[in-house]
Amino acid sequence: MTDRPRHYCIIGNSTAAIAAVESIRRVDKQGEITLIAEEPYHTYARPLISYYLSGQVGPDQLLYRPKDFYQKNRVAALLGVRATRLDTGSRIVYLDSEIESLHYDACLLATGSRAWAPPIPGIDLAGVGSFWTLDDAIAWKRTIQTGERVVVLGAGLVGMKAAEALVKLGCQVRVVEAAPRILPAVLTQSAAANVQAWFEQHGVEFQLGTGVAALEGRHQVETVALVGGKQLRADKVVLATGVRPRLELAEDTPIAFDRGLLVNQWQETTVSGVFSAGDVCVGFDRLRNCNQINPILPNAHHQGRIAGFNMAGEERMNEGIIPFNATSFFGRSLITMGFSQENELDMEEITESTTTGSRSLFFQGNKLVGATLINAGQRAGILLSLIRERFEVADPPGLLRSVPQLLDFPDLPRQEQKGGGPGEICGCFRHDL
Amino acid sequence: MKRIVALAEYCLGCGLCAVYCSALHTAPDLDLVRAFRQPKRLAAGITVEKNLEFAVARSCRHCENPYCVESCITGAMVKDPLTGEVWCDVERCVACWTCVAACPYGMVTISQGPHDQHPHAQKCDLCRNLSEVPVCVLKCPNEALVLVEEEGVA
């Protein structure tokens, strides 16, 4: 390494990018950091756009980091600037701004994903739009009126959070989903029915197992035509039909990709000096023990942090995270982790329900591989830790008898990180003072 | 940084640590009766785990790379770069439960106090702004909780 300060180029301004800035600065106080972001906004918490739409959080609460973040971390933030081309041979990134190009020593591609719209007739009509960026949320907030009929296409997490926000705005909400249940990627049929009922109590109607044939109207959307002939009247249509990684910068480079950018466990792409993290990359999945896209926020942060350390020359390996999701709908919580839907693998489900919620645990033999906690999330992280460590649970049904406690798993391995007193993650805290 | 260490060999399992933690965070004048008669009371940031053989009080370890901070969707959960304390800015928290699901020690919960507008993540904050020495350490009747100070912030 030379004495010249290193120059880091971070492309992206969301979770993975911010985590990388923070870890670079933990190691390298001198290097120069330039952050390039297409969106003209201070870093914001993308999952909060539904809370912003409903009015539950204001513009200032959307900030993912305080207003002085770039200044404090000495980041030259080029907001509203697009990186147009990457020359990995000369290590130059080209921009569509007054600064036309930048040389980098290490570059992070944290470009995330963009909303994907299905190729159906009428998708370009006015009143139809996606729900992925802050601009999307601002546009919906400006145009949606109380009492309007809004059809949400897609019952994944994005669609269901949008539906919840629209209910709070006083809209008449219908959700159309091609799969036979809501949240099909994370819930079993019975768990999905349970959560669906929360929405139905708030007047939301569902069309499940149904495709959309066309969106119809003159200029403005008026009707959603379902496969099979049914017509739904609609003043607005919110597309929550999934996202696709933004790979365009890698397209004319030797950087390898399939569904997303390929990275190793150091978060480096197939080209030296170019790293990637977050929704755009196919990273290590500890649950499946393979590489795949895990488009969840904790994963983006984890990968971004690892990438930042490695970019700054401090070697860290991504041990992989277990996919999990937590959210709340109408004040009730839903947590899923690991394999939590029935057609994943050959596994056994045990469930305990109370009047207020339910807990379902999924086992392969004695190993916990997944869980769904509906309004029963106390100490849920202990379960996630059992999945992560592939821990042999001596008494699987016993896990449901009470809220989990660490004391019951004295052999659960220590975590890699420091912290706490010596002698645990679990078991006896014999501390030598 | 400061850290609370629990000594299992001295823990009686009485739970007073959790009682005082909840009381102080709910009503900072530490009036137990007043705190416990509030219609809403903040959950304790310390939990006594028990089995047939022994008991031990557990609270946040203020990890070097906290899973709760990593997974926080709003940026409300932060690790103070100077003191190492991990704490939640409740105004920015939307009670999504992600930190609860992320903490391998089960040391974050969702709670709402009498003065809170909405539920939020609640955890051990080492009594920052409330007490020089954490109240669980002060009130443990058998000195099973000890405050240690270590170099660095991890």
mmCIF file of N, CA, C and O in Angstrom, chain B residues 85-153:
data_model
loop_
_atom_site.group_PDB
_atom_site.id
_atom_site.type_symbol
_atom_site.label_atom_id
_atom_site.label_comp_id
_atom_site.label_asym_id
_atom_site.label_seq_id
_atom_site.Cartn_x
_atom_site.Cartn_y
_atom_site.Cartn_z
ATOM 1 N N GLU B 85 -22.227 2.529 24.457
ATOM 2 C CA GLU B 85 -23.589 2.143 24.850
ATOM 3 C C GLU B 85 -24.456 1.913 23.617
ATOM 4 O O GLU B 85 -24.404 2.700 22.675
ATOM 5 N N VAL B 86 -25.264 0.866 23.664
ATOM 6 C CA VAL B 86 -26.238 0.638 22.605
ATOM 7 C C VAL B 86 -27.597 1.082 23.128
ATOM 8 O O VAL B 86 -28.039 0.608 24.177
ATOM 9 N N TRP B 87 -28.200 2.030 22.463
ATOM 10 C CA TRP B 87 -29.479 2.564 22.956
ATOM 11 C C TRP B 87 -30.400 2.915 21.800
ATOM 12 O O TRP B 87 -29.964 3.045 20.656
ATOM 13 N N CYS B 88 -31.684 3.047 22.119
ATOM 14 C CA CYS B 88 -32.690 3.288 21.083
ATOM 15 C C CYS B 88 -33.247 4.705 21.221
ATOM 16 O O CYS B 88 -33.695 5.100 22.295
ATOM 17 N N ASP B 89 -33.217 5.436 20.135
ATOM 18 C CA ASP B 89 -33.848 6.754 20.071
ATOM 19 C C ASP B 89 -35.335 6.507 19.814
ATOM 20 O O ASP B 89 -35.752 6.280 18.681
ATOM 21 N N VAL B 90 -36.119 6.523 20.899
ATOM 22 C CA VAL B 90 -37.495 6.025 20.806
ATOM 23 C C VAL B 90 -38.357 6.842 19.841
ATOM 24 O O VAL B 90 -39.317 6.334 19.271
ATOM 25 N N GLU B 91 -38.010 8.098 19.636
ATOM 26 C CA GLU B 91 -38.793 8.922 18.703
ATOM 27 C C GLU B 91 -38.711 8.387 17.277
ATOM 28 O O GLU B 91 -39.619 8.559 16.477
ATOM 29 N N ARG B 92 -37.573 7.763 16.949
ATOM 30 C CA ARG B 92 -37.381 7.296 15.574
ATOM 31 C C ARG B 92 -37.775 5.831 15.396
ATOM 32 O O ARG B 92 -37.736 5.304 14.294
ATOM 33 N N CYS B 93 -38.137 5.163 16.498
ATOM 34 C CA CYS B 93 -38.462 3.732 16.433
ATOM 35 C C CYS B 93 -39.920 3.553 16.020
ATOM 36 O O CYS B 93 -40.795 4.275 16.484
ATOM 37 N N VAL B 94 -40.179 2.583 15.131
ATOM 38 C CA VAL B 94 -41.558 2.320 14.715
ATOM 39 C C VAL B 94 -42.062 0.963 15.235
ATOM 40 O O VAL B 94 -43.077 0.455 14.784
ATOM 41 N N ALA B 95 -41.327 0.375 16.174
ATOM 42 C CA ALA B 95 -41.750 -0.888 16.797
ATOM 43 C C ALA B 95 -41.986 -1.989 15.774
ATOM 44 O O ALA B 95 -43.003 -2.664 15.800
ATOM 45 N N CYS B 96 -41.032 -2.171 14.870
ATOM 46 C CA CYS B 96 -41.199 -3.193 13.821
ATOM 47 C C CYS B 96 -40.782 -4.580 14.293
ATOM 48 O O CYS B 96 -40.985 -5.557 13.597
ATOM 49 N N TRP B 97 -40.114 -4.666 15.448
ATOM 50 C CA TRP B 97 -39.700 -5.937 16.050
ATOM 51 C C TRP B 97 -38.437 -6.548 15.440
ATOM 52 O O TRP B 97 -38.021 -7.635 15.823
ATOM 53 N N THR B 98 -37.817 -5.877 14.473
ATOM 54 C CA THR B 98 -36.651 -6.490 13.836
ATOM 55 C C THR B 98 -35.498 -6.671 14.827
ATOM 56 O O THR B 98 -34.831 -7.707 14.840
ATOM 57 N N CYS B 99 -35.274 -5.683 15.685
ATOM 58 C CA CYS B 99 -34.193 -5.809 16.673
ATOM 59 C C CYS B 99 -34.474 -6.940 17.659
ATOM 60 O O CYS B 99 -33.561 -7.642 18.095
ATOM 61 N N VAL B 100 -35.752 -7.119 17.998
ATOM 62 C CA VAL B 100 -36.127 -8.199 18.923
ATOM 63 C C VAL B 100 -35.780 -9.555 18.303
ATOM 64 O O VAL B 100 -35.250 -10.446 18.971
ATOM 65 N N ALA B 101 -36.064 -9.670 17.009
ATOM 66 C CA ALA B 101 -35.790 -10.927 16.307
ATOM 67 C C ALA B 101 -34.297 -11.112 16.064
ATOM 68 O O ALA B 101 -33.834 -12.234 15.869
ATOM 69 N N ALA B 102 -33.537 -10.034 16.063
ATOM 70 C CA ALA B 102 -32.123 -10.114 15.709
ATOM 71 C C ALA B 102 -31.223 -10.413 16.902
ATOM 72 O O ALA B 102 -30.188 -11.044 16.747
ATOM 73 N N CYS B 103 -31.604 -9.962 18.090
ATOM 74 C CA CYS B 103 -30.698 -10.073 19.245
ATOM 75 C C CYS B 103 -30.547 -11.529 19.681
ATOM 76 O O CYS B 103 -31.516 -12.146 20.119
ATOM 77 N N PRO B 104 -29.351 -12.104 19.597
ATOM 78 C CA PRO B 104 -29.189 -13.528 19.930
ATOM 79 C C PRO B 104 -29.372 -13.802 21.410
ATOM 80 O O PRO B 104 -29.492 -14.951 21.815
ATOM 81 N N TYR B 105 -29.380 -12.762 22.223
ATOM 82 C CA TYR B 105 -29.535 -12.936 23.665
ATOM 83 C C TYR B 105 -30.967 -12.664 24.119
ATOM 84 O O TYR B 105 -31.275 -12.792 25.292
ATOM 85 N N GLY B 106 -31.810 -12.241 23.185
ATOM 86 C CA GLY B 106 -33.191 -11.959 23.540
ATOM 87 C C GLY B 106 -33.308 -10.778 24.478
ATOM 88 O O GLY B 106 -34.138 -10.769 25.391
ATOM 89 N N MET B 107 -32.500 -9.769 24.277
ATOM 90 C CA MET B 107 -32.406 -8.677 25.243
ATOM 91 C C MET B 107 -33.049 -7.369 24.795
ATOM 92 O O MET B 107 -32.797 -6.332 25.394
ATOM 93 N N VAL B 108 -33.826 -7.411 23.734
ATOM 94 C CA VAL B 108 -34.584 -6.228 23.337
ATOM 95 C C VAL B 108 -36.058 -6.612 23.351
ATOM 96 O O VAL B 108 -36.416 -7.734 22.975
ATOM 97 N N THR B 109 -36.891 -5.710 23.821
ATOM 98 C CA THR B 109 -38.317 -5.987 23.820
ATOM 99 C C THR B 109 -39.052 -4.746 23.303
ATOM 100 O O THR B 109 -38.442 -3.718 23.064
ATOM 101 N N ILE B 110 -40.342 -4.889 23.066
ATOM 102 C CA ILE B 110 -41.144 -3.750 22.616
ATOM 103 C C ILE B 110 -42.038 -3.340 23.775
ATOM 104 O O ILE B 110 -42.675 -4.189 24.401
ATOM 105 N N SER B 111 -42.083 -2.062 24.067
ATOM 106 C CA SER B 111 -42.812 -1.614 25.243
ATOM 107 C C SER B 111 -43.278 -0.177 25.047
ATOM 108 O O SER B 111 -42.793 0.526 24.167
ATOM 109 N N GLN B 112 -44.211 0.233 25.886
ATOM 110 C CA GLN B 112 -44.711 1.605 25.820
ATOM 111 C C GLN B 112 -44.901 2.131 27.228
ATOM 112 O O GLN B 112 -45.599 1.524 28.036
ATOM 113 N N GLY B 113 -44.266 3.225 27.526
ATOM 114 C CA GLY B 113 -44.376 3.825 28.847
ATOM 115 C C GLY B 113 -45.504 4.836 28.903
ATOM 116 O O GLY B 113 -46.115 5.151 27.878
ATOM 117 N N PRO B 114 -45.786 5.355 30.108
ATOM 118 C CA PRO B 114 -46.928 6.286 30.271
ATOM 119 C C PRO B 114 -46.771 7.568 29.464
ATOM 120 O O PRO B 114 -47.761 8.204 29.122
ATOM 121 N N HIS B 115 -45.537 7.976 29.174
ATOM 122 C CA HIS B 115 -45.342 9.239 28.466
ATOM 123 C C HIS B 115 -45.015 9.053 26.988
ATOM 124 O O HIS B 115 -44.703 10.009 26.291
ATOM 125 N N ASP B 116 -45.040 7.787 26.518
ATOM 126 C CA ASP B 116 -44.685 7.535 25.115
ATOM 127 C C ASP B 116 -45.897 7.667 24.216
ATOM 128 O O ASP B 116 -46.999 7.245 24.571
ATOM 129 N N GLN B 117 -45.681 8.244 23.039
ATOM 130 C CA GLN B 117 -46.745 8.362 22.050
ATOM 131 C C GLN B 117 -47.055 7.014 21.405
ATOM 132 O O GLN B 117 -48.150 6.776 20.938
ATOM 133 N N HIS B 118 -46.064 6.153 21.336
ATOM 134 C CA HIS B 118 -46.238 4.874 20.631
ATOM 135 C C HIS B 118 -45.284 3.837 21.226
ATOM 136 O O HIS B 118 -44.309 4.204 21.891
ATOM 137 N N PRO B 119 -45.541 2.547 20.982
ATOM 138 C CA PRO B 119 -44.625 1.516 21.468
ATOM 139 C C PRO B 119 -43.258 1.648 20.785
ATOM 140 O O PRO B 119 -43.164 2.181 19.692
ATOM 141 N N HIS B 120 -42.224 1.155 21.438
ATOM 142 C CA HIS B 120 -40.876 1.262 20.874
ATOM 143 C C HIS B 120 -39.998 0.173 21.460
ATOM 144 O O HIS B 120 -40.372 -0.500 22.431
ATOM 145 N N ALA B 121 -38.813 0.018 20.877
ATOM 146 C CA ALA B 121 -37.855 -0.953 21.392
ATOM 147 C C ALA B 121 -37.377 -0.484 22.765
ATOM 148 O O ALA B 121 -37.156 0.702 22.989
ATOM 149 N N GLN B 122 -37.235 -1.421 23.676
ATOM 150 C CA GLN B 122 -36.795 -1.105 25.032
ATOM 151 C C GLN B 122 -35.708 -2.102 25.411
ATOM 152 O O GLN B 122 -35.861 -3.303 25.205
ATOM 153 N N LYS B 123 -34.624 -1.618 25.943
ATOM 154 C CA LYS B 123 -33.507 -2.491 26.321
ATOM 155 C C LYS B 123 -32.676 -1.803 27.379
ATOM 156 O O LYS B 123 -32.909 -0.630 27.681
ATOM 157 N N CYS B 124 -31.695 -2.503 27.916
ATOM 158 C CA CYS B 124 -30.773 -1.894 28.882
ATOM 159 C C CYS B 124 -30.035 -0.736 28.214
ATOM 160 O O CYS B 124 -29.423 -0.906 27.172
ATOM 161 N N ASP B 125 -30.120 0.446 28.837
ATOM 162 C CA ASP B 125 -29.372 1.598 28.329
ATOM 163 C C ASP B 125 -28.331 2.026 29.358
ATOM 164 O O ASP B 125 -27.860 3.156 29.332
ATOM 165 N N LEU B 126 -27.993 1.112 30.265
ATOM 166 C CA LEU B 126 -27.047 1.379 31.348
ATOM 167 C C LEU B 126 -27.497 2.586 32.168
ATOM 168 O O LEU B 126 -26.694 3.282 32.758
ATOM 169 N N CYS B 127 -28.813 2.846 32.158
ATOM 170 C CA CYS B 127 -29.413 3.966 32.893
ATOM 171 C C CYS B 127 -28.823 5.312 32.468
ATOM 172 O O CYS B 127 -28.690 6.221 33.295
ATOM 173 N N ARG B 128 -28.472 5.423 31.193
ATOM 174 C CA ARG B 128 -27.947 6.717 30.719
ATOM 175 C C ARG B 128 -28.980 7.814 30.988
ATOM 176 O O ARG B 128 -30.174 7.611 30.823
ATOM 177 N N ASN B 129 -28.508 8.934 31.448
ATOM 178 C CA ASN B 129 -29.343 10.093 31.809
ATOM 179 C C ASN B 129 -30.238 9.841 33.027
ATOM 180 O O ASN B 129 -31.038 10.689 33.377
ATOM 181 N N LEU B 130 -30.150 8.684 33.646
ATOM 182 C CA LEU B 130 -31.044 8.399 34.776
ATOM 183 C C LEU B 130 -30.288 8.142 36.071
ATOM 184 O O LEU B 130 -30.702 8.586 37.139
ATOM 185 N N SER B 131 -29.182 7.414 35.979
ATOM 186 C CA SER B 131 -28.473 7.048 37.206
ATOM 187 C C SER B 131 -27.002 6.801 36.861
ATOM 188 O O SER B 131 -26.694 6.156 35.859
ATOM 189 N N GLU B 132 -26.116 7.313 37.672
ATOM 190 C CA GLU B 132 -24.675 7.159 37.430
ATOM 191 C C GLU B 132 -24.305 5.675 37.370
ATOM 192 O O GLU B 132 -23.650 5.220 36.453
ATOM 193 N N VAL B 133 -24.763 4.942 38.391
ATOM 194 C CA VAL B 133 -24.582 3.491 38.412
ATOM 195 C C VAL B 133 -25.940 2.870 38.061
ATOM 196 O O VAL B 133 -26.957 3.289 38.613
ATOM 197 N N PRO B 134 -25.985 1.918 37.141
ATOM 198 C CA PRO B 134 -27.280 1.337 36.766
ATOM 199 C C PRO B 134 -28.060 0.858 37.996
ATOM 200 O O PRO B 134 -27.496 0.288 38.924
ATOM 201 N N VAL B 135 -29.363 1.096 37.961
ATOM 202 C CA VAL B 135 -30.175 0.870 39.153
ATOM 203 C C VAL B 135 -30.230 -0.606 39.535
ATOM 204 O O VAL B 135 -30.329 -0.943 40.720
ATOM 205 N N CYS B 136 -30.098 -1.512 38.566
ATOM 206 C CA CYS B 136 -30.103 -2.953 38.891
ATOM 207 C C CYS B 136 -28.903 -3.302 39.766
ATOM 208 O O CYS B 136 -28.995 -4.096 40.701
ATOM 209 N N VAL B 137 -27.759 -2.677 39.436
ATOM 210 C CA VAL B 137 -26.542 -2.920 40.212
ATOM 211 C C VAL B 137 -26.705 -2.354 41.625
ATOM 212 O O VAL B 137 -26.359 -3.000 42.615
ATOM 213 N N LEU B 138 -27.266 -1.131 41.709
ATOM 214 C CA LEU B 138 -27.461 -0.487 43.013
ATOM 215 C C LEU B 138 -28.379 -1.292 43.918
ATOM 216 O O LEU B 138 -28.176 -1.372 45.125
ATOM 217 N N LYS B 139 -29.430 -1.880 43.333
ATOM 218 C CA LYS B 139 -30.482 -2.470 44.150
ATOM 219 C C LYS B 139 -30.367 -3.975 44.344
ATOM 220 O O LYS B 139 -31.148 -4.561 45.093
ATOM 221 N N CYS B 140 -29.434 -4.630 43.666
ATOM 222 C CA CYS B 140 -29.327 -6.084 43.825
ATOM 223 C C CYS B 140 -28.972 -6.393 45.279
ATOM 224 O O CYS B 140 -27.944 -5.951 45.792
ATOM 225 N N PRO B 141 -29.819 -7.157 45.991
ATOM 226 C CA PRO B 141 -29.600 -7.338 47.431
ATOM 227 C C PRO B 141 -28.413 -8.244 47.749
ATOM 228 O O PRO B 141 -27.931 -8.253 48.882
ATOM 229 N N ASN B 142 -27.934 -9.000 46.763
ATOM 230 C CA ASN B 142 -26.835 -9.924 47.082
ATOM 231 C C ASN B 142 -25.583 -9.618 46.257
ATOM 232 O O ASN B 142 -24.717 -10.479 46.098
ATOM 233 N N GLU B 143 -25.516 -8.410 45.718
ATOM 234 C CA GLU B 143 -24.359 -7.980 44.924
ATOM 235 C C GLU B 143 -24.002 -8.981 43.817
ATOM 236 O O GLU B 143 -22.837 -9.302 43.597
ATOM 237 N N ALA B 144 -25.035 -9.475 43.165
ATOM 238 C CA ALA B 144 -24.812 -10.416 42.062
ATOM 239 C C ALA B 144 -24.639 -9.690 40.733
ATOM 240 O O ALA B 144 -24.343 -10.308 39.715
ATOM 241 N N LEU B 145 -24.868 -8.386 40.744
ATOM 242 C CA LEU B 145 -24.661 -7.591 39.535
ATOM 243 C C LEU B 145 -23.548 -6.586 39.803
ATOM 244 O O LEU B 145 -23.559 -5.902 40.829
ATOM 245 N N VAL B 146 -22.612 -6.545 38.885
ATOM 246 C CA VAL B 146 -21.434 -5.704 39.077
ATOM 247 C C VAL B 146 -21.250 -4.855 37.828
ATOM 248 O O VAL B 146 -21.435 -5.334 36.705
ATOM 249 N N LEU B 147 -20.887 -3.596 38.050
ATOM 250 C CA LEU B 147 -20.581 -2.733 36.916
ATOM 251 C C LEU B 147 -19.076 -2.767 36.697
ATOM 252 O O LEU B 147 -18.309 -2.483 37.607
ATOM 253 N N VAL B 148 -18.679 -3.150 35.505
ATOM 254 C CA VAL B 148 -17.240 -3.150 35.210
ATOM 255 C C VAL B 148 -16.968 -2.111 34.123
ATOM 256 O O VAL B 148 -17.827 -1.813 33.303
ATOM 257 N N GLU B 149 -15.791 -1.571 34.156
ATOM 258 C CA GLU B 149 -15.417 -0.615 33.129
ATOM 259 C C GLU B 149 -14.205 -1.183 32.397
ATOM 260 O O GLU B 149 -13.228 -1.590 33.018
ATOM 261 N N GLU B 150 -14.330 -1.232 31.064
ATOM 262 C CA GLU B 150 -13.244 -1.802 30.281
ATOM 263 C C GLU B 150 -12.731 -0.761 29.305
ATOM 264 O O GLU B 150 -13.416 0.192 28.982
ATOM 265 N N GLU B 151 -11.521 -0.991 28.826
ATOM 266 C CA GLU B 151 -10.945 -0.129 27.800
ATOM 267 C C GLU B 151 -11.765 -0.261 26.512
ATOM 268 O O GLU B 151 -12.313 -1.319 26.233
ATOM 269 N N GLY B 152 -11.826 0.807 25.752
ATOM 270 C CA GLY B 152 -12.441 0.728 24.434
ATOM 271 C C GLY B 152 -13.949 0.787 24.493
ATOM 272 O O GLY B 152 -14.548 0.939 25.562
ATOM 273 N N VAL B 153 -14.546 0.678 23.332
ATOM 274 C CA VAL B 153 -15.999 0.826 23.244
ATOM 275 C C VAL B 153 -16.676 -0.483 22.864
ATOM 276 O O VAL B 153 -17.864 -0.525 22.644
#
